[in-house]
Amino acid sequence: GRHITENDSHKILVHEDFAKANNLKLGSKLKLKANQYDTDNEHPSKDEVEVEIVGIFNGKNPKQATYQVELFENLFLTDIATTRQLNAYTAQNEIYQDATFFTKGTKQLDEVMARANKLPVNWQKYQLNKNSQELAGVTGAVNGVYGLIDGMLWATALVSVAVIGMVLYLWMNERKREAGVLLATGVPQSKIVLQYIAELVMIAVLSFGASYFTAGLIAQQLGDHVVSQAAQNATRQAGSSLNGASLGADADSVTSSRTLDKVTVGVQPTDLLAVWGAGLAVIIIAVLLASRPITQSTPKELLTEVD
């Protein structure tokens, strides 16, 4: 089937289970009748409308529904003309519970909201919100992913510098005699340091080459773990904000409490180049730190200390 369009009149979408239970299909027609006892039916209307099924959707409540109205199977999606006739409204007096407006990009969102707040509207009766509040679970999980990744990157960089620095310190401590001889023969300290860096880069090139083939698999596994942790944190935060209460099983509540289910990680060549560049930076920093005892000593001190 298809979705409701702007020019539709008396068209409807129904759930596949509802359609099966009532032997309905695309093109079938059914009658809708307004409930005069419904609190939202202000007039109250008793009108009937015959609508045509143009689309069938699916989906299940992620948790047990308490009321029948919460069941996804009981949802109808229809056009404005149908709701107007059922509730005895016109274009001049119809009432909307909410309306969604879209901007071309997130950068314009705050500007558009600021301009909207200046419109001659009684904002005591309305509330203007960003849609991030309706997707609090998803946005919370996304923010959590960013936070975890940033923390992991900084922690990895610091640990890498510390570990490589300690290993290099021990390695260079055994090469003090070599450094002393080179300095005694007139080799500049800068060339000695560059030699150390070149030796490590030659080793790192092999590691970088292997990472080209393993980065995708490792990144996907790491991404799955990070998303799982972020989703759990977002769920706990959402639960604590309710002060012991629980959200319903209706579509709106499910949307606001939904979190990230999975993430697909793609490693591009530019990403690998960035990581390799960061790796080279870590090597250079570690070599500079580990070689300080050598660069700050004279050839005599180095040779004497070894002896």
PDB file of C-alpha atoms in Angstrom:
ATOM      1  CA  GLY A   1       0.000   0.000   0.000  1.00  0.00           C
ATOM      2  CA  ARG A   2       0.955   3.623   0.462  1.00  0.00           C
ATOM      3  CA  HIS A   3       0.924   6.371   3.039  1.00  0.00           C
ATOM      4  CA  ILE A   4      -1.618   9.146   3.495  1.00  0.00           C
ATOM      5  CA  THR A   5      -0.998  12.098   1.167  1.00  0.00           C
ATOM      6  CA  GLU A   6      -1.899  15.762   1.495  1.00  0.00           C
ATOM      7  CA  ASN A   7      -4.835  15.586  -0.924  1.00  0.00           C
ATOM      8  CA  ASP A   8      -6.360  12.350   0.421  1.00  0.00           C
ATOM      9  CA  SER A   9      -9.959  12.301   1.593  1.00  0.00           C
ATOM     10  CA  HIS A  10     -11.571   9.390   3.445  1.00  0.00           C
ATOM     11  CA  LYS A  11      -8.479   7.187   3.203  1.00  0.00           C
ATOM     12  CA  ILE A  12      -7.069   5.091   6.025  1.00  0.00           C
ATOM     13  CA  LEU A  13      -4.169   2.872   7.078  1.00  0.00           C
ATOM     14  CA  VAL A  14      -4.842  -0.160   9.289  1.00  0.00           C
ATOM     15  CA  HIS A  15      -2.690  -2.721  11.092  1.00  0.00           C
ATOM     16  CA  GLU A  16      -2.107  -6.048   9.338  1.00  0.00           C
ATOM     17  CA  ASP A  17      -3.538  -8.036  12.279  1.00  0.00           C
ATOM     18  CA  PHE A  18      -6.689  -5.899  12.260  1.00  0.00           C
ATOM     19  CA  ALA A  19      -7.000  -6.463   8.514  1.00  0.00           C
ATOM     20  CA  LYS A  20      -6.603 -10.248   8.867  1.00  0.00           C
ATOM     21  CA  ALA A  21      -9.093 -10.455  11.728  1.00  0.00           C
ATOM     22  CA  ASN A  22     -11.712  -8.602   9.677  1.00  0.00           C
ATOM     23  CA  ASN A  23     -10.883 -10.023   6.220  1.00  0.00           C
ATOM     24  CA  LEU A  24      -9.813  -6.627   4.934  1.00  0.00           C
ATOM     25  CA  LYS A  25      -7.329  -5.802   2.197  1.00  0.00           C
ATOM     26  CA  LEU A  26      -6.158  -2.851   0.121  1.00  0.00           C
ATOM     27  CA  GLY A  27      -9.189  -1.185  -1.417  1.00  0.00           C
ATOM     28  CA  SER A  28     -11.596  -2.506   1.213  1.00  0.00           C
ATOM     29  CA  LYS A  29     -13.994  -0.009   2.742  1.00  0.00           C
ATOM     30  CA  LEU A  30     -15.229   0.295   6.294  1.00  0.00           C
ATOM     31  CA  LYS A  31     -17.326   2.731   8.266  1.00  0.00           C
ATOM     32  CA  LEU A  32     -16.049   4.794  11.170  1.00  0.00           C
ATOM     33  CA  LYS A  33     -18.467   6.306  13.667  1.00  0.00           C
ATOM     34  CA  ALA A  34     -17.720   9.077  16.121  1.00  0.00           C
ATOM     35  CA  ASN A  35     -18.069   8.252  19.811  1.00  0.00           C
ATOM     36  CA  GLN A  36     -20.349  10.896  21.273  1.00  0.00           C
ATOM     37  CA  TYR A  37     -19.212   9.992  24.795  1.00  0.00           C
ATOM     38  CA  ASP A  38     -15.538  10.568  24.052  1.00  0.00           C
ATOM     39  CA  THR A  39     -14.183  13.516  26.053  1.00  0.00           C
ATOM     40  CA  ASP A  40     -12.334  14.740  22.949  1.00  0.00           C
ATOM     41  CA  ASN A  41     -15.603  14.826  20.988  1.00  0.00           C
ATOM     42  CA  GLU A  42     -16.609  18.343  22.002  1.00  0.00           C
ATOM     43  CA  HIS A  43     -19.815  18.770  19.982  1.00  0.00           C
ATOM     44  CA  PRO A  44     -20.576  15.704  20.456  1.00  0.00           C
ATOM     45  CA  SER A  45     -20.704  14.226  16.979  1.00  0.00           C
ATOM     46  CA  LYS A  46     -22.473  11.036  15.871  1.00  0.00           C
ATOM     47  CA  ASP A  47     -21.337  11.218  12.255  1.00  0.00           C
ATOM     48  CA  GLU A  48     -20.277   8.201  10.229  1.00  0.00           C
ATOM     49  CA  VAL A  49     -17.614   8.189   7.534  1.00  0.00           C
ATOM     50  CA  GLU A  50     -16.879   5.500   4.976  1.00  0.00           C
ATOM     51  CA  VAL A  51     -13.147   5.195   4.369  1.00  0.00           C
ATOM     52  CA  GLU A  52     -11.007   3.190   1.979  1.00  0.00           C
ATOM     53  CA  ILE A  53      -7.924   1.224   3.060  1.00  0.00           C
ATOM     54  CA  VAL A  54      -4.922   2.429   1.064  1.00  0.00           C
ATOM     55  CA  GLY A  55      -2.153   1.036   3.254  1.00  0.00           C
ATOM     56  CA  ILE A  56      -1.462  -1.716   5.779  1.00  0.00           C
ATOM     57  CA  PHE A  57       1.272  -1.403   8.426  1.00  0.00           C
ATOM     58  CA  ASN A  58       2.723  -3.774  11.000  1.00  0.00           C
ATOM     59  CA  GLY A  59       4.459  -3.616  14.368  1.00  0.00           C
ATOM     60  CA  LYS A  60       4.035  -4.948  17.888  1.00  0.00           C
ATOM     61  CA  ASN A  61       3.911  -3.343  21.305  1.00  0.00           C
ATOM     62  CA  PRO A  62       7.356  -3.889  22.856  1.00  0.00           C
ATOM     63  CA  LYS A  63       5.719  -4.537  26.231  1.00  0.00           C
ATOM     64  CA  GLN A  64       2.364  -5.711  27.523  1.00  0.00           C
ATOM     65  CA  ALA A  65      -0.406  -3.207  26.869  1.00  0.00           C
ATOM     66  CA  THR A  66      -2.651  -2.339  29.806  1.00  0.00           C
ATOM     67  CA  TYR A  67      -5.537  -0.919  27.780  1.00  0.00           C
ATOM     68  CA  GLN A  68      -6.967  -1.845  24.396  1.00  0.00           C
ATOM     69  CA  VAL A  69      -6.402   1.676  23.125  1.00  0.00           C
ATOM     70  CA  GLU A  70      -2.644   1.137  23.554  1.00  0.00           C
ATOM     71  CA  LEU A  71      -2.519  -1.808  21.149  1.00  0.00           C
ATOM     72  CA  PHE A  72      -0.820  -1.028  17.857  1.00  0.00           C
ATOM     73  CA  GLU A  73      -3.390  -3.287  16.195  1.00  0.00           C
ATOM     74  CA  ASN A  74      -6.121  -0.788  17.125  1.00  0.00           C
ATOM     75  CA  LEU A  75      -4.408   2.217  15.543  1.00  0.00           C
ATOM     76  CA  PHE A  76      -5.961   3.924  12.523  1.00  0.00           C
ATOM     77  CA  LEU A  77      -4.053   6.495  10.486  1.00  0.00           C
ATOM     78  CA  THR A  78      -6.283   8.685   8.372  1.00  0.00           C
ATOM     79  CA  ASP A  79      -6.484  12.065   6.647  1.00  0.00           C
ATOM     80  CA  ILE A  80      -7.645  15.444   7.965  1.00  0.00           C
ATOM     81  CA  ALA A  81     -10.884  15.394   5.962  1.00  0.00           C
ATOM     82  CA  THR A  82     -11.974  12.226   7.756  1.00  0.00           C
ATOM     83  CA  THR A  83     -11.207  13.532  11.241  1.00  0.00           C
ATOM     84  CA  ARG A  84     -13.004  16.795  10.480  1.00  0.00           C
ATOM     85  CA  GLN A  85     -16.173  15.011   9.455  1.00  0.00           C
ATOM     86  CA  LEU A  86     -16.090  12.552  12.353  1.00  0.00           C
ATOM     87  CA  ASN A  87     -15.646  15.292  14.952  1.00  0.00           C
ATOM     88  CA  ALA A  88     -17.879  17.867  13.223  1.00  0.00           C
ATOM     89  CA  TYR A  89     -15.045  20.336  12.755  1.00  0.00           C
ATOM     90  CA  THR A  90     -14.267  22.736   9.945  1.00  0.00           C
ATOM     91  CA  ALA A  91     -10.975  24.184   8.794  1.00  0.00           C
ATOM     92  CA  GLN A  92     -11.774  27.272  10.870  1.00  0.00           C
ATOM     93  CA  ASN A  93     -12.490  25.636  14.239  1.00  0.00           C
ATOM     94  CA  GLU A  94     -10.629  22.319  14.183  1.00  0.00           C
ATOM     95  CA  ILE A  95      -8.336  21.505  17.097  1.00  0.00           C
ATOM     96  CA  TYR A  96      -4.973  19.780  16.905  1.00  0.00           C
ATOM     97  CA  GLN A  97      -3.388  18.019  19.856  1.00  0.00           C
ATOM     98  CA  ASP A  98       0.036  18.564  18.353  1.00  0.00           C
ATOM     99  CA  ALA A  99       1.709  19.612  15.122  1.00  0.00           C
ATOM    100  CA  THR A 100       5.168  18.772  13.799  1.00  0.00           C
ATOM    101  CA  PHE A 101       7.225  21.219  11.743  1.00  0.00           C
ATOM    102  CA  PHE A 102      10.455  20.416   9.920  1.00  0.00           C
ATOM    103  CA  THR A 103      13.509  22.559   9.249  1.00  0.00           C
ATOM    104  CA  LYS A 104      16.098  22.081   6.526  1.00  0.00           C
ATOM    105  CA  GLY A 105      18.783  21.327   9.096  1.00  0.00           C
ATOM    106  CA  THR A 106      19.512  21.231  12.805  1.00  0.00           C
ATOM    107  CA  LYS A 107      21.418  24.517  12.612  1.00  0.00           C
ATOM    108  CA  GLN A 108      18.225  26.396  11.744  1.00  0.00           C
ATOM    109  CA  LEU A 109      16.178  24.797  14.537  1.00  0.00           C
ATOM    110  CA  ASP A 110      16.981  27.272  17.312  1.00  0.00           C
ATOM    111  CA  GLU A 111      16.559  30.225  14.961  1.00  0.00           C
ATOM    112  CA  VAL A 112      13.171  28.990  13.754  1.00  0.00           C
ATOM    113  CA  MET A 113      11.988  28.402  17.325  1.00  0.00           C
ATOM    114  CA  ALA A 114      13.098  31.891  18.340  1.00  0.00           C
ATOM    115  CA  ARG A 115      11.164  33.413  15.430  1.00  0.00           C
ATOM    116  CA  ALA A 116       8.115  31.277  16.228  1.00  0.00           C
ATOM    117  CA  ASN A 117       8.100  32.503  19.824  1.00  0.00           C
ATOM    118  CA  LYS A 118       7.761  36.067  18.509  1.00  0.00           C
ATOM    119  CA  LEU A 119       4.586  35.276  16.555  1.00  0.00           C
ATOM    120  CA  PRO A 120       1.305  36.777  17.859  1.00  0.00           C
ATOM    121  CA  VAL A 121       0.311  33.525  19.570  1.00  0.00           C
ATOM    122  CA  ASN A 122      -0.838  33.052  23.148  1.00  0.00           C
ATOM    123  CA  TRP A 123       2.025  30.805  24.263  1.00  0.00           C
ATOM    124  CA  GLN A 124       0.325  30.302  27.623  1.00  0.00           C
ATOM    125  CA  LYS A 125      -1.896  27.798  25.822  1.00  0.00           C
ATOM    126  CA  TYR A 126       0.774  26.120  23.711  1.00  0.00           C
ATOM    127  CA  GLN A 127       4.157  24.534  24.196  1.00  0.00           C
ATOM    128  CA  LEU A 128       6.927  24.631  21.610  1.00  0.00           C
ATOM    129  CA  ASN A 129       9.396  21.762  21.969  1.00  0.00           C
ATOM    130  CA  LYS A 130      12.255  20.231  20.069  1.00  0.00           C
ATOM    131  CA  ASN A 131      11.520  16.723  18.864  1.00  0.00           C
ATOM    132  CA  SER A 132      14.515  15.499  20.872  1.00  0.00           C
ATOM    133  CA  GLN A 133      12.159  15.385  23.864  1.00  0.00           C
ATOM    134  CA  GLU A 134       9.964  12.872  22.051  1.00  0.00           C
ATOM    135  CA  LEU A 135      13.008  10.770  21.231  1.00  0.00           C
ATOM    136  CA  ALA A 136      14.694  11.162  24.590  1.00  0.00           C
ATOM    137  CA  GLY A 137      15.763   7.523  24.684  1.00  0.00           C
ATOM    138  CA  VAL A 138      17.431   7.641  21.279  1.00  0.00           C
ATOM    139  CA  THR A 139      19.105  11.016  21.804  1.00  0.00           C
ATOM    140  CA  GLY A 140      20.239   9.935  25.259  1.00  0.00           C
ATOM    141  CA  ALA A 141      21.787   6.788  23.811  1.00  0.00           C
ATOM    142  CA  VAL A 142      23.468   8.754  21.009  1.00  0.00           C
ATOM    143  CA  ASN A 143      24.910  11.259  23.476  1.00  0.00           C
ATOM    144  CA  GLY A 144      26.055   8.346  25.599  1.00  0.00           C
ATOM    145  CA  VAL A 145      27.816   6.782  22.612  1.00  0.00           C
ATOM    146  CA  TYR A 146      29.628  10.040  21.887  1.00  0.00           C
ATOM    147  CA  GLY A 147      30.646  10.360  25.523  1.00  0.00           C
ATOM    148  CA  LEU A 148      31.939   6.792  25.748  1.00  0.00           C
ATOM    149  CA  ILE A 149      33.853   7.071  22.479  1.00  0.00           C
ATOM    150  CA  ASP A 150      35.464  10.372  23.482  1.00  0.00           C
ATOM    151  CA  GLY A 151      36.479   8.903  26.821  1.00  0.00           C
ATOM    152  CA  MET A 152      37.873   5.772  25.188  1.00  0.00           C
ATOM    153  CA  LEU A 153      39.868   7.797  22.662  1.00  0.00           C
ATOM    154  CA  TRP A 154      41.485   9.959  25.332  1.00  0.00           C
ATOM    155  CA  ALA A 155      42.127   6.993  27.611  1.00  0.00           C
ATOM    156  CA  THR A 156      43.611   4.971  24.752  1.00  0.00           C
ATOM    157  CA  ALA A 157      45.891   7.818  23.708  1.00  0.00           C
ATOM    158  CA  LEU A 158      47.155   8.441  27.248  1.00  0.00           C
ATOM    159  CA  VAL A 159      47.672   4.748  27.998  1.00  0.00           C
ATOM    160  CA  SER A 160      49.424   4.265  24.657  1.00  0.00           C
ATOM    161  CA  VAL A 161      51.855   7.096  25.343  1.00  0.00           C
ATOM    162  CA  ALA A 162      52.517   5.798  28.869  1.00  0.00           C
ATOM    163  CA  VAL A 163      53.036   2.155  27.859  1.00  0.00           C
ATOM    164  CA  ILE A 164      55.127   2.904  24.785  1.00  0.00           C
ATOM    165  CA  GLY A 165      57.106   5.463  26.768  1.00  0.00           C
ATOM    166  CA  MET A 166      57.976   2.955  29.508  1.00  0.00           C
ATOM    167  CA  VAL A 167      58.916   0.266  26.991  1.00  0.00           C
ATOM    168  CA  LEU A 168      61.058   2.723  25.054  1.00  0.00           C
ATOM    169  CA  TYR A 169      62.703   3.951  28.240  1.00  0.00           C
ATOM    170  CA  LEU A 170      63.860   0.422  29.050  1.00  0.00           C
ATOM    171  CA  TRP A 171      64.820  -0.155  25.431  1.00  0.00           C
ATOM    172  CA  MET A 172      66.852   3.050  25.233  1.00  0.00           C
ATOM    173  CA  ASN A 173      68.435   2.420  28.602  1.00  0.00           C
ATOM    174  CA  GLU A 174      70.081  -0.632  27.049  1.00  0.00           C
ATOM    175  CA  ARG A 175      71.272   1.492  24.116  1.00  0.00           C
ATOM    176  CA  LYS A 176      73.011   4.214  26.100  1.00  0.00           C
ATOM    177  CA  ARG A 177      76.430   2.959  25.059  1.00  0.00           C
ATOM    178  CA  GLU A 178      75.381   3.100  21.414  1.00  0.00           C
ATOM    179  CA  ALA A 179      74.045   6.627  21.882  1.00  0.00           C
ATOM    180  CA  GLY A 180      77.220   7.663  23.696  1.00  0.00           C
ATOM    181  CA  VAL A 181      79.409   6.371  20.865  1.00  0.00           C
ATOM    182  CA  LEU A 182      77.291   8.143  18.246  1.00  0.00           C
ATOM    183  CA  LEU A 183      77.404  11.410  20.165  1.00  0.00           C
ATOM    184  CA  ALA A 184      81.171  11.060  20.654  1.00  0.00           C
ATOM    185  CA  THR A 185      81.658  10.672  16.903  1.00  0.00           C
ATOM    186  CA  GLY A 186      79.762  13.897  16.251  1.00  0.00           C
ATOM    187  CA  VAL A 187      76.303  12.581  15.373  1.00  0.00           C
ATOM    188  CA  PRO A 188      73.707  15.225  16.415  1.00  0.00           C
ATOM    189  CA  GLN A 189      71.160  14.320  19.057  1.00  0.00           C
ATOM    190  CA  SER A 190      68.356  15.096  16.614  1.00  0.00           C
ATOM    191  CA  LYS A 191      69.571  12.400  14.202  1.00  0.00           C
ATOM    192  CA  ILE A 192      69.701   9.845  17.001  1.00  0.00           C
ATOM    193  CA  VAL A 193      66.126  10.655  17.993  1.00  0.00           C
ATOM    194  CA  LEU A 194      65.030  10.495  14.346  1.00  0.00           C
ATOM    195  CA  GLN A 195      66.699   7.091  14.082  1.00  0.00           C
ATOM    196  CA  TYR A 196      64.654   5.830  17.027  1.00  0.00           C
ATOM    197  CA  ILE A 197      61.483   7.220  15.464  1.00  0.00           C
ATOM    198  CA  ALA A 198      62.307   5.646  12.088  1.00  0.00           C
ATOM    199  CA  GLU A 199      62.886   2.239  13.690  1.00  0.00           C
ATOM    200  CA  LEU A 200      59.515   2.378  15.439  1.00  0.00           C
ATOM    201  CA  VAL A 201      57.744   3.627  12.319  1.00  0.00           C
ATOM    202  CA  MET A 202      59.061   0.620  10.376  1.00  0.00           C
ATOM    203  CA  ILE A 203      57.503  -1.648  12.992  1.00  0.00           C
ATOM    204  CA  ALA A 204      54.315   0.422  13.081  1.00  0.00           C
ATOM    205  CA  VAL A 205      53.875   0.176   9.306  1.00  0.00           C
ATOM    206  CA  LEU A 206      53.363  -3.572   9.649  1.00  0.00           C
ATOM    207  CA  SER A 207      50.766  -2.989  12.355  1.00  0.00           C
ATOM    208  CA  PHE A 208      49.030  -0.334  10.273  1.00  0.00           C
ATOM    209  CA  GLY A 209      48.894  -2.737   7.336  1.00  0.00           C
ATOM    210  CA  ALA A 210      47.311  -5.452   9.472  1.00  0.00           C
ATOM    211  CA  SER A 211      44.788  -2.973  10.859  1.00  0.00           C
ATOM    212  CA  TYR A 212      43.510  -2.305   7.341  1.00  0.00           C
ATOM    213  CA  PHE A 213      42.061  -5.823   7.258  1.00  0.00           C
ATOM    214  CA  THR A 214      40.962  -6.129  10.899  1.00  0.00           C
ATOM    215  CA  ALA A 215      39.708  -2.612  11.649  1.00  0.00           C
ATOM    216  CA  GLY A 216      36.182  -3.206  10.322  1.00  0.00           C
ATOM    217  CA  LEU A 217      35.542  -6.315  12.421  1.00  0.00           C
ATOM    218  CA  ILE A 218      37.013  -4.857  15.604  1.00  0.00           C
ATOM    219  CA  ALA A 219      35.213  -1.534  15.122  1.00  0.00           C
ATOM    220  CA  GLN A 220      31.851  -3.293  14.676  1.00  0.00           C
ATOM    221  CA  GLN A 221      32.306  -5.366  17.833  1.00  0.00           C
ATOM    222  CA  LEU A 222      33.404  -2.299  19.773  1.00  0.00           C
ATOM    223  CA  GLY A 223      30.482  -0.301  18.380  1.00  0.00           C
ATOM    224  CA  ASP A 224      27.975  -2.975  19.423  1.00  0.00           C
ATOM    225  CA  HIS A 225      29.390  -2.967  22.947  1.00  0.00           C
ATOM    226  CA  VAL A 226      29.354   0.836  23.210  1.00  0.00           C
ATOM    227  CA  VAL A 227      25.768   1.076  21.929  1.00  0.00           C
ATOM    228  CA  SER A 228      24.641  -1.593  24.386  1.00  0.00           C
ATOM    229  CA  GLN A 229      26.205   0.268  27.308  1.00  0.00           C
ATOM    230  CA  ALA A 230      24.832   3.634  26.159  1.00  0.00           C
ATOM    231  CA  ALA A 231      21.323   2.202  25.693  1.00  0.00           C
ATOM    232  CA  GLN A 232      21.363   0.716  29.197  1.00  0.00           C
ATOM    233  CA  ASN A 233      22.493   4.037  30.680  1.00  0.00           C
ATOM    234  CA  ALA A 234      19.783   5.927  28.771  1.00  0.00           C
ATOM    235  CA  THR A 235      17.131   3.466  29.973  1.00  0.00           C
ATOM    236  CA  ARG A 236      18.246   3.851  33.592  1.00  0.00           C
ATOM    237  CA  GLN A 237      18.233   7.643  33.338  1.00  0.00           C
ATOM    238  CA  ALA A 238      14.763   7.633  31.780  1.00  0.00           C
ATOM    239  CA  GLY A 239      13.495   5.329  34.513  1.00  0.00           C
ATOM    240  CA  SER A 240      14.940   7.463  37.298  1.00  0.00           C
ATOM    241  CA  SER A 241      13.342  10.601  35.825  1.00  0.00           C
ATOM    242  CA  LEU A 242       9.889   8.991  36.188  1.00  0.00           C
ATOM    243  CA  ASN A 243      10.296   8.630  39.976  1.00  0.00           C
ATOM    244  CA  GLY A 244       9.110   5.043  40.048  1.00  0.00           C
ATOM    245  CA  ALA A 245       6.313   5.461  37.504  1.00  0.00           C
ATOM    246  CA  SER A 246       6.259   3.646  34.177  1.00  0.00           C
ATOM    247  CA  LEU A 247       5.416   4.711  30.656  1.00  0.00           C
ATOM    248  CA  GLY A 248       2.470   3.211  28.840  1.00  0.00           C
ATOM    249  CA  ALA A 249       2.650   0.826  25.903  1.00  0.00           C
ATOM    250  CA  ASP A 250       1.064   3.228  23.392  1.00  0.00           C
ATOM    251  CA  ALA A 251       2.938   4.448  20.319  1.00  0.00           C
ATOM    252  CA  ASP A 252       3.895   7.855  21.779  1.00  0.00           C
ATOM    253  CA  SER A 253       5.270   6.358  24.995  1.00  0.00           C
ATOM    254  CA  VAL A 254       7.166   3.690  23.083  1.00  0.00           C
ATOM    255  CA  THR A 255       8.730   6.330  20.842  1.00  0.00           C
ATOM    256  CA  SER A 256       9.913   8.458  23.763  1.00  0.00           C
ATOM    257  CA  SER A 257      11.392   5.462  25.607  1.00  0.00           C
ATOM    258  CA  ARG A 258      13.023   3.822  22.612  1.00  0.00           C
ATOM    259  CA  THR A 259      16.811   3.568  22.545  1.00  0.00           C
ATOM    260  CA  LEU A 260      19.370   2.547  19.954  1.00  0.00           C
ATOM    261  CA  ASP A 261      19.123  -1.130  19.044  1.00  0.00           C
ATOM    262  CA  LYS A 262      22.241  -1.496  16.951  1.00  0.00           C
ATOM    263  CA  VAL A 263      24.833   0.435  15.016  1.00  0.00           C
ATOM    264  CA  THR A 264      26.499  -0.293  11.704  1.00  0.00           C
ATOM    265  CA  VAL A 265      30.138   0.750  11.748  1.00  0.00           C
ATOM    266  CA  GLY A 266      31.861   1.540   8.485  1.00  0.00           C
ATOM    267  CA  VAL A 267      35.604   2.149   8.349  1.00  0.00           C
ATOM    268  CA  GLN A 268      36.625   4.433   5.509  1.00  0.00           C
ATOM    269  CA  PRO A 269      40.181   4.929   4.204  1.00  0.00           C
ATOM    270  CA  THR A 270      40.120   8.465   5.597  1.00  0.00           C
ATOM    271  CA  ASP A 271      39.353   7.034   9.047  1.00  0.00           C
ATOM    272  CA  LEU A 272      42.353   4.715   8.826  1.00  0.00           C
ATOM    273  CA  LEU A 273      44.578   7.583   7.726  1.00  0.00           C
ATOM    274  CA  ALA A 274      43.428   9.623  10.720  1.00  0.00           C
ATOM    275  CA  VAL A 275      44.153   6.734  13.094  1.00  0.00           C
ATOM    276  CA  TRP A 276      47.538   6.131  11.504  1.00  0.00           C
ATOM    277  CA  GLY A 277      48.342   9.809  11.879  1.00  0.00           C
ATOM    278  CA  ALA A 278      47.370   9.665  15.543  1.00  0.00           C
ATOM    279  CA  GLY A 279      49.536   6.558  15.952  1.00  0.00           C
ATOM    280  CA  LEU A 280      52.540   8.334  14.479  1.00  0.00           C
ATOM    281  CA  ALA A 281      51.930  11.259  16.816  1.00  0.00           C
ATOM    282  CA  VAL A 282      51.861   8.879  19.794  1.00  0.00           C
ATOM    283  CA  ILE A 283      55.147   7.309  18.650  1.00  0.00           C
ATOM    284  CA  ILE A 284      56.848  10.684  18.280  1.00  0.00           C
ATOM    285  CA  ILE A 285      55.654  11.907  21.684  1.00  0.00           C
ATOM    286  CA  ALA A 286      56.703   8.652  23.373  1.00  0.00           C
ATOM    287  CA  VAL A 287      60.166   8.734  21.766  1.00  0.00           C
ATOM    288  CA  LEU A 288      60.733  12.357  22.768  1.00  0.00           C
ATOM    289  CA  LEU A 289      59.791  11.601  26.375  1.00  0.00           C
ATOM    290  CA  ALA A 290      61.786   8.365  26.592  1.00  0.00           C
ATOM    291  CA  SER A 291      64.908   9.835  24.968  1.00  0.00           C
ATOM    292  CA  ARG A 292      65.229  12.774  27.356  1.00  0.00           C
ATOM    293  CA  PRO A 293      67.813  11.020  29.590  1.00  0.00           C
ATOM    294  CA  ILE A 294      69.966  10.503  26.497  1.00  0.00           C
ATOM    295  CA  THR A 295      69.524  13.916  24.915  1.00  0.00           C
ATOM    296  CA  GLN A 296      70.274  15.650  28.215  1.00  0.00           C
ATOM    297  CA  SER A 297      73.495  13.693  28.840  1.00  0.00           C
ATOM    298  CA  THR A 298      76.995  14.056  27.443  1.00  0.00           C
ATOM    299  CA  PRO A 299      78.797  11.195  25.667  1.00  0.00           C
ATOM    300  CA  LYS A 300      81.113  10.783  28.653  1.00  0.00           C
ATOM    301  CA  GLU A 301      78.186  10.481  31.067  1.00  0.00           C
ATOM    302  CA  LEU A 302      76.497   7.887  28.884  1.00  0.00           C
ATOM    303  CA  LEU A 303      79.625   5.765  28.430  1.00  0.00           C
ATOM    304  CA  THR A 304      80.650   6.065  32.070  1.00  0.00           C
ATOM    305  CA  GLU A 305      77.192   5.115  33.310  1.00  0.00           C
ATOM    306  CA  VAL A 306      77.199   2.003  31.159  1.00  0.00           C
ATOM    307  CA  ASP A 307      80.628   0.951  32.348  1.00  0.00           C
TER     308      ASP A 307
END
